[in-house]
Amino acid sequence: MHPSFYFFFVLLLTSTTLCALNPQVNMMGLKVVGNQIRNQYNEQVKVIGMTRSGMEYACVQGKGASEGPLTLESVRTIMTWGVNTVRIPLNTNCWLGVNGANPGGQAYIQVVKDYVDLLTSCGLSVWLDLHWDGPTGKLATGQYPMPSKDYAVTFWRQVATMFASYSNVVFDLYNENFPCLNGYQGMTCTMPTCDGSNQVANTQAWLCWRDGGAACTGAPNSFTGMQTLVNTVRATGARNIIVLGGLHWAACLGPMMLTHMPADPLRQIVASYHPYKTHGCSTQSCWNNLIYPMVSSLPLVIGEFGQYDCGTEFIRQAMTWADQYGIGYIGYTWNTWACTAPAAITDYNGTPTVYGKGLKDHFLSVTTPRQMPSAYVCTGGVCGSPDPPMVQVPVGPVRIKSKATGKYLTVSSSKVLVASTSSQVTAAVFVVANVAGGVSIRSQASSQFVSSSTNADPLIASKAAASTWETFILIASGGCFAIQAASNGKLVAVSSASSTAGQLKATASVSSTDSSVVFCLESLSPVPLGSVSLQSRVNNKYIVVSSSKVLQATATSSSSAATFVSATGSGGTTLNHQASNMFVCADNTGASPLIANRAAASTWESFTLVSQSANCFYILSKANNMLVAVSTAAATKDTLIANVSPSATLDSAVVFCLSSPGTVPVVPPASSTSGTGNIPSTSSGASIISTTGAASFTSTTGANRGCSVAVSHLLSSSWLSGGVTVTQWNALLTNSGSSSVSVVFSLPPTVQIWNVDLVSGTTNRYTLPAYQGSLQPGASYAFGYVAEGSTPLSATILTPAC
């Protein structure tokens, strides 16, 4: 068949046919928000995908533009595995038509574009991966240590320009970097190690990774750094997500990657990790120590993974670990090679290898393919559907609303769940978490899990731990969910019987289409902790403190607004006016305007912040259980006063937005020391470097001459645990002296601590891990800890040995 006819045939399919399946989650409008990937409806998405190899090698091996079918039917087959993403490896030589690649140039580009159009028209996201590259004049027939100086920039300029308007196309800038492979292309730097034991080598390699050029010792004219490629993509106007893999064939990430992360003006970078059983960071302890700490800073996806022995134990372990933290994964590869390649299928009808079955089974256990309505039509790459947006199960704090009654759930005095209130303020807050077989639902107020018996008893929040009776399956239904009880397989419904009206019972058939079995889960913004500014929704003015110390909504910009320090404790949330160090008070039992004049906080200085929408809150005064509002009365105009009932019809006068949005809280690894294990319910504000608790040591005389060590603390996230504020800190030890240092430091008691070793015979003295050894001049070392309270612990640097 003539290639041009083949392209026309594929285009005809994409423009006139129905997509049989669609991912359960909408993959349009992808963007990075904090440490999450979200879609056009601002829903969090988890990447679950397969690599579709062929376009990186076929064009340089005389096999055409790819290998295997690129048809609609083949896409449907991939989608039966529950994927929402397909990763396409590409070759610079074939795209640019250089060095004899055949097909090359426009013929190759058209195949790529047609396949991207086909995939995206069926609702899938696409990762375009620069996989094979090479130096000038040499055909790219394999992996190169880094993107080439000659071809990579032109490649990404053209790719980004072509797909800039595709909101579900992601740019994976380079498959696997392995700079400093000894002697390769004349490189004289040393191959880094995943565990960081050779710190000098690691620093050299990360600089080469980021900067390319002269930073790549011994090969100054060979490679392009990641920063240059990021700049190239952004210069085209493309706003697509950018993916960056780490060192050592993308198997090593860790704190040094964050330290050397390229700057992106749009902050749309996702980190990619490629674990394989046989190399790199491939154990759970390594994942906890080096990979997990990155999750609090930016989104992380396992961009490629597998095992070469046809088995499944490693990939199952990796996916199970990733599921704990919402980390997505892309399996390798949808090709019919031997399973030792590793190939996931034996034929393009989707028959899995043993290895592939491990991928498929796990994919389908976490996301189910969804049959499309007949009206869902893809025309010219644009799809339309009568369905409401498809949603992913929210994890974390939520309000739950009955679709039938329009009432939010509360927990009665007898602990029964009841759909009973129209007010967001008085609605109960529940924490949803992933567990084996579904999700658990926990009352945030009591920390008790919701339980469903095998009979017609109402749901009750009464259990200290979750087992089968406390497990539920959330089934997407018109943008909301039906809740199926694992205890008896029945759907939860709102009772209409007069004696139990509003109570929730797991009694409905799974085939029920009645609205009484449908519930909408509203994800709640975590309360930002730390320095914040407040803005009124009613007049869009920022809150300032007047000369008489009264709070007023009168500032026109955040720069001129007052700064408050938000903190939480057993009494609720306090707001401390940073300039005066005075707490905000609902004076006169809330009858007078809010005033910043109290040196200590008690009930009148305590508030409950209730999420209203993204980063916006109702502020409920503990002094009188009334909502704070911007006054319209002539005598108190624009002042803040707690005088609105939570049961009243609420308007924008009682809504305040906090200007420092928080990152999603992350539960530290279960293997780290010991901890509460509670799901975080509130998070920090924007990450800040804290000098509170910082410590330093400098010696200029004696045996320790030339030693200088300091520690700084980076706020990661914060949450309530049993009414107590718990905060995660990322800490950095830095040696600014002229000699290497064996560091010993002490910390007050922590909930958890990782990436450092406890000094034998002590309870609070720590040193760097044995593999790390000493800290070289100019180098830094990152560790993390969780502690009670909202301020960092006071570290003491003990006399180091130089």
Short mmCIF file of N, CA and C in Angstrom, two decimals, residues 575-664:
data_model
loop_
_atom_site.label_atom_id
_atom_site.label_comp_id
_atom_site.label_asym_id
_atom_site.label_seq_id
_atom_site.Cartn_x
_atom_site.Cartn_y
_atom_site.Cartn_z
N LEU A 575 -4.92 33.11 63.84
CA LEU A 575 -4.33 34.05 62.89
C LEU A 575 -3.56 35.09 63.68
N ASN A 576 -2.26 35.11 63.48
CA ASN A 576 -1.39 36.05 64.20
C ASN A 576 -0.95 37.14 63.24
N HIS A 577 -1.19 38.39 63.58
CA HIS A 577 -0.76 39.51 62.76
C HIS A 577 0.76 39.60 62.83
N GLN A 578 1.43 39.34 61.71
CA GLN A 578 2.88 39.16 61.73
C GLN A 578 3.62 40.42 62.17
N ALA A 579 3.15 41.59 61.75
CA ALA A 579 3.87 42.83 62.06
C ALA A 579 3.85 43.14 63.55
N SER A 580 2.72 42.88 64.22
CA SER A 580 2.59 43.22 65.64
C SER A 580 2.75 42.01 66.56
N ASN A 581 2.77 40.82 65.97
CA ASN A 581 2.83 39.57 66.74
C ASN A 581 1.65 39.46 67.70
N MET A 582 0.48 39.93 67.25
CA MET A 582 -0.73 39.85 68.05
C MET A 582 -1.75 38.95 67.36
N PHE A 583 -2.49 38.17 68.17
CA PHE A 583 -3.48 37.27 67.62
C PHE A 583 -4.78 38.01 67.30
N VAL A 584 -5.44 37.57 66.24
CA VAL A 584 -6.74 38.13 65.87
C VAL A 584 -7.79 37.58 66.83
N CYS A 585 -8.66 38.49 67.31
CA CYS A 585 -9.65 38.13 68.32
C CYS A 585 -11.04 38.53 67.84
N ALA A 586 -12.02 37.62 68.05
CA ALA A 586 -13.44 37.96 67.85
C ALA A 586 -13.91 38.59 69.16
N ASP A 587 -13.68 39.87 69.29
CA ASP A 587 -13.83 40.56 70.58
C ASP A 587 -15.29 40.63 71.01
N ASN A 588 -15.46 40.75 72.33
CA ASN A 588 -16.81 40.90 72.90
C ASN A 588 -17.69 39.72 72.51
N THR A 589 -17.12 38.50 72.65
CA THR A 589 -17.79 37.25 72.26
C THR A 589 -18.30 37.33 70.83
N GLY A 590 -17.51 37.98 69.98
CA GLY A 590 -17.83 38.05 68.56
C GLY A 590 -18.73 39.20 68.17
N ALA A 591 -19.21 39.99 69.14
CA ALA A 591 -20.14 41.07 68.82
C ALA A 591 -19.44 42.31 68.26
N SER A 592 -18.15 42.43 68.48
CA SER A 592 -17.39 43.58 67.98
C SER A 592 -16.52 43.15 66.80
N PRO A 593 -16.05 44.10 65.98
CA PRO A 593 -15.19 43.74 64.85
C PRO A 593 -13.94 42.98 65.29
N LEU A 594 -13.44 42.14 64.40
CA LEU A 594 -12.20 41.41 64.68
C LEU A 594 -11.07 42.40 64.90
N ILE A 595 -10.22 42.09 65.88
CA ILE A 595 -9.16 43.01 66.25
C ILE A 595 -7.90 42.21 66.55
N ALA A 596 -6.73 42.69 66.10
CA ALA A 596 -5.45 42.01 66.34
C ALA A 596 -4.78 42.65 67.55
N ASN A 597 -5.13 42.15 68.77
CA ASN A 597 -4.60 42.81 69.97
C ASN A 597 -4.33 41.85 71.12
N ARG A 598 -4.27 40.54 70.85
CA ARG A 598 -4.09 39.59 71.93
C ARG A 598 -2.72 38.93 71.85
N ALA A 599 -2.03 38.89 73.00
CA ALA A 599 -0.70 38.30 73.05
C ALA A 599 -0.74 36.78 73.09
N ALA A 600 -1.86 36.22 73.49
CA ALA A 600 -2.00 34.76 73.55
C ALA A 600 -3.36 34.38 72.96
N ALA A 601 -3.51 33.11 72.61
CA ALA A 601 -4.73 32.64 71.96
C ALA A 601 -5.51 31.71 72.86
N SER A 602 -6.82 31.97 72.96
CA SER A 602 -7.73 31.05 73.63
C SER A 602 -8.98 30.94 72.76
N THR A 603 -10.15 30.75 73.34
CA THR A 603 -11.35 30.51 72.54
C THR A 603 -11.69 31.68 71.62
N TRP A 604 -11.62 32.92 72.14
CA TRP A 604 -11.98 34.07 71.32
C TRP A 604 -11.02 34.28 70.16
N GLU A 605 -9.84 33.70 70.26
CA GLU A 605 -8.83 33.85 69.20
C GLU A 605 -8.73 32.61 68.33
N SER A 606 -9.72 31.75 68.42
CA SER A 606 -9.71 30.51 67.65
C SER A 606 -10.84 30.49 66.63
N PHE A 607 -10.53 29.95 65.46
CA PHE A 607 -11.49 29.92 64.36
C PHE A 607 -11.45 28.54 63.69
N THR A 608 -12.53 28.20 63.04
CA THR A 608 -12.56 27.02 62.18
C THR A 608 -12.65 27.49 60.74
N LEU A 609 -11.68 27.11 59.90
CA LEU A 609 -11.70 27.47 58.49
C LEU A 609 -12.32 26.32 57.72
N VAL A 610 -13.46 26.60 57.07
CA VAL A 610 -14.21 25.58 56.34
C VAL A 610 -14.08 25.85 54.85
N SER A 611 -13.58 24.86 54.11
CA SER A 611 -13.34 25.04 52.68
C SER A 611 -14.65 25.35 51.95
N GLN A 612 -14.64 26.45 51.14
CA GLN A 612 -15.80 26.80 50.32
C GLN A 612 -15.56 26.46 48.86
N SER A 613 -14.36 26.76 48.39
CA SER A 613 -13.93 26.41 47.04
C SER A 613 -12.41 26.42 47.07
N ALA A 614 -11.77 26.25 45.91
CA ALA A 614 -10.32 26.13 45.88
C ALA A 614 -9.66 27.33 46.55
N ASN A 615 -8.97 27.09 47.68
CA ASN A 615 -8.21 28.09 48.41
C ASN A 615 -9.07 29.18 49.04
N CYS A 616 -10.38 29.00 49.09
CA CYS A 616 -11.28 29.96 49.71
C CYS A 616 -12.04 29.27 50.84
N PHE A 617 -12.37 30.07 51.91
CA PHE A 617 -12.88 29.47 53.14
C PHE A 617 -13.96 30.34 53.78
N TYR A 618 -14.85 29.67 54.53
CA TYR A 618 -15.66 30.33 55.54
C TYR A 618 -14.83 30.34 56.83
N ILE A 619 -14.94 31.43 57.60
CA ILE A 619 -14.21 31.53 58.87
C ILE A 619 -15.23 31.55 60.00
N LEU A 620 -15.28 30.47 60.75
CA LEU A 620 -16.25 30.31 61.83
C LEU A 620 -15.57 30.64 63.15
N SER A 621 -16.11 31.63 63.86
CA SER A 621 -15.54 32.03 65.14
C SER A 621 -15.91 31.04 66.23
N LYS A 622 -14.93 30.59 67.01
CA LYS A 622 -15.21 29.72 68.14
C LYS A 622 -15.84 30.48 69.30
N ALA A 623 -15.75 31.83 69.26
CA ALA A 623 -16.29 32.63 70.35
C ALA A 623 -17.80 32.57 70.40
N ASN A 624 -18.44 32.51 69.22
CA ASN A 624 -19.92 32.53 69.20
C ASN A 624 -20.53 31.62 68.13
N ASN A 625 -19.69 30.81 67.48
CA ASN A 625 -20.15 29.91 66.41
C ASN A 625 -20.87 30.66 65.29
N MET A 626 -20.40 31.84 64.99
CA MET A 626 -20.92 32.63 63.89
C MET A 626 -19.82 32.83 62.85
N LEU A 627 -20.25 33.07 61.61
CA LEU A 627 -19.30 33.25 60.52
C LEU A 627 -18.83 34.69 60.43
N VAL A 628 -17.54 34.84 60.13
CA VAL A 628 -16.97 36.17 59.92
C VAL A 628 -17.43 36.69 58.56
N ALA A 629 -17.84 37.97 58.53
CA ALA A 629 -18.29 38.59 57.29
C ALA A 629 -17.72 40.00 57.18
N VAL A 630 -17.71 40.52 55.95
CA VAL A 630 -17.35 41.92 55.73
C VAL A 630 -18.61 42.75 55.95
N SER A 631 -18.54 43.65 56.90
CA SER A 631 -19.71 44.43 57.30
C SER A 631 -20.09 45.45 56.23
N THR A 632 -21.42 45.64 56.07
CA THR A 632 -21.93 46.67 55.17
C THR A 632 -22.60 47.79 55.95
N ALA A 633 -22.70 47.65 57.28
CA ALA A 633 -23.30 48.69 58.11
C ALA A 633 -22.44 49.95 58.06
N ALA A 634 -23.09 51.11 58.08
CA ALA A 634 -22.37 52.37 57.93
C ALA A 634 -21.31 52.57 59.00
N ALA A 635 -21.63 52.21 60.24
CA ALA A 635 -20.70 52.47 61.34
C ALA A 635 -19.49 51.56 61.31
N THR A 636 -19.65 50.38 60.70
CA THR A 636 -18.55 49.40 60.71
C THR A 636 -18.20 48.94 59.30
N LYS A 637 -18.49 49.74 58.28
CA LYS A 637 -18.32 49.34 56.89
C LYS A 637 -16.91 48.82 56.61
N ASP A 638 -16.85 47.67 55.94
CA ASP A 638 -15.62 47.01 55.49
C ASP A 638 -14.82 46.37 56.62
N THR A 639 -15.30 46.48 57.86
CA THR A 639 -14.61 45.76 58.93
C THR A 639 -15.09 44.31 58.94
N LEU A 640 -14.32 43.44 59.60
CA LEU A 640 -14.67 42.03 59.70
C LEU A 640 -15.33 41.78 61.05
N ILE A 641 -16.49 41.12 61.02
CA ILE A 641 -17.22 40.86 62.26
C ILE A 641 -17.90 39.50 62.16
N ALA A 642 -17.89 38.76 63.26
CA ALA A 642 -18.48 37.41 63.29
C ALA A 642 -19.94 37.51 63.69
N ASN A 643 -20.84 37.67 62.70
CA ASN A 643 -22.25 37.88 63.03
C ASN A 643 -23.22 37.22 62.07
N VAL A 644 -22.75 36.23 61.28
CA VAL A 644 -23.63 35.56 60.33
C VAL A 644 -23.82 34.11 60.76
N SER A 645 -25.08 33.69 60.84
CA SER A 645 -25.37 32.31 61.25
C SER A 645 -24.96 31.32 60.16
N PRO A 646 -24.35 30.19 60.53
CA PRO A 646 -23.98 29.17 59.53
C PRO A 646 -25.18 28.60 58.80
N SER A 647 -26.37 28.68 59.40
CA SER A 647 -27.56 28.13 58.77
C SER A 647 -28.26 29.13 57.86
N ALA A 648 -27.75 30.36 57.79
CA ALA A 648 -28.35 31.37 56.92
C ALA A 648 -27.97 31.09 55.47
N THR A 649 -28.64 31.77 54.55
CA THR A 649 -28.24 31.70 53.15
C THR A 649 -26.93 32.46 53.00
N LEU A 650 -25.89 31.78 52.58
CA LEU A 650 -24.55 32.37 52.60
C LEU A 650 -24.21 33.00 51.26
N ASP A 651 -23.56 34.16 51.32
CA ASP A 651 -23.13 34.82 50.10
C ASP A 651 -21.65 35.12 50.19
N SER A 652 -21.14 35.87 49.22
CA SER A 652 -19.69 36.10 49.13
C SER A 652 -19.15 36.95 50.26
N ALA A 653 -20.01 37.59 51.05
CA ALA A 653 -19.53 38.41 52.16
C ALA A 653 -18.85 37.58 53.24
N VAL A 654 -19.14 36.27 53.28
CA VAL A 654 -18.55 35.41 54.31
C VAL A 654 -17.47 34.50 53.73
N VAL A 655 -16.98 34.79 52.53
CA VAL A 655 -15.97 33.96 51.89
C VAL A 655 -14.66 34.73 51.79
N PHE A 656 -13.57 34.10 52.22
CA PHE A 656 -12.25 34.72 52.18
C PHE A 656 -11.27 33.76 51.51
N CYS A 657 -10.45 34.28 50.61
CA CYS A 657 -9.48 33.46 49.90
C CYS A 657 -8.08 33.74 50.44
N LEU A 658 -7.34 32.68 50.67
CA LEU A 658 -5.98 32.81 51.19
C LEU A 658 -5.01 32.77 50.03
N SER A 659 -4.08 33.70 49.99
CA SER A 659 -3.28 33.94 48.79
C SER A 659 -2.11 32.99 48.63
N SER A 660 -1.85 32.12 49.61
CA SER A 660 -0.73 31.20 49.46
C SER A 660 -1.26 29.77 49.43
N PRO A 661 -1.65 29.28 48.22
CA PRO A 661 -2.22 27.94 48.12
C PRO A 661 -1.24 26.88 48.56
N GLY A 662 -1.71 25.84 49.24
CA GLY A 662 -0.84 24.78 49.76
C GLY A 662 -0.64 23.67 48.77
N THR A 663 0.37 22.84 49.02
CA THR A 663 0.56 21.62 48.24
C THR A 663 -0.23 20.50 48.88
N VAL A 664 -0.47 19.42 48.11
CA VAL A 664 -1.24 18.30 48.63
C VAL A 664 -0.44 17.58 49.71
#
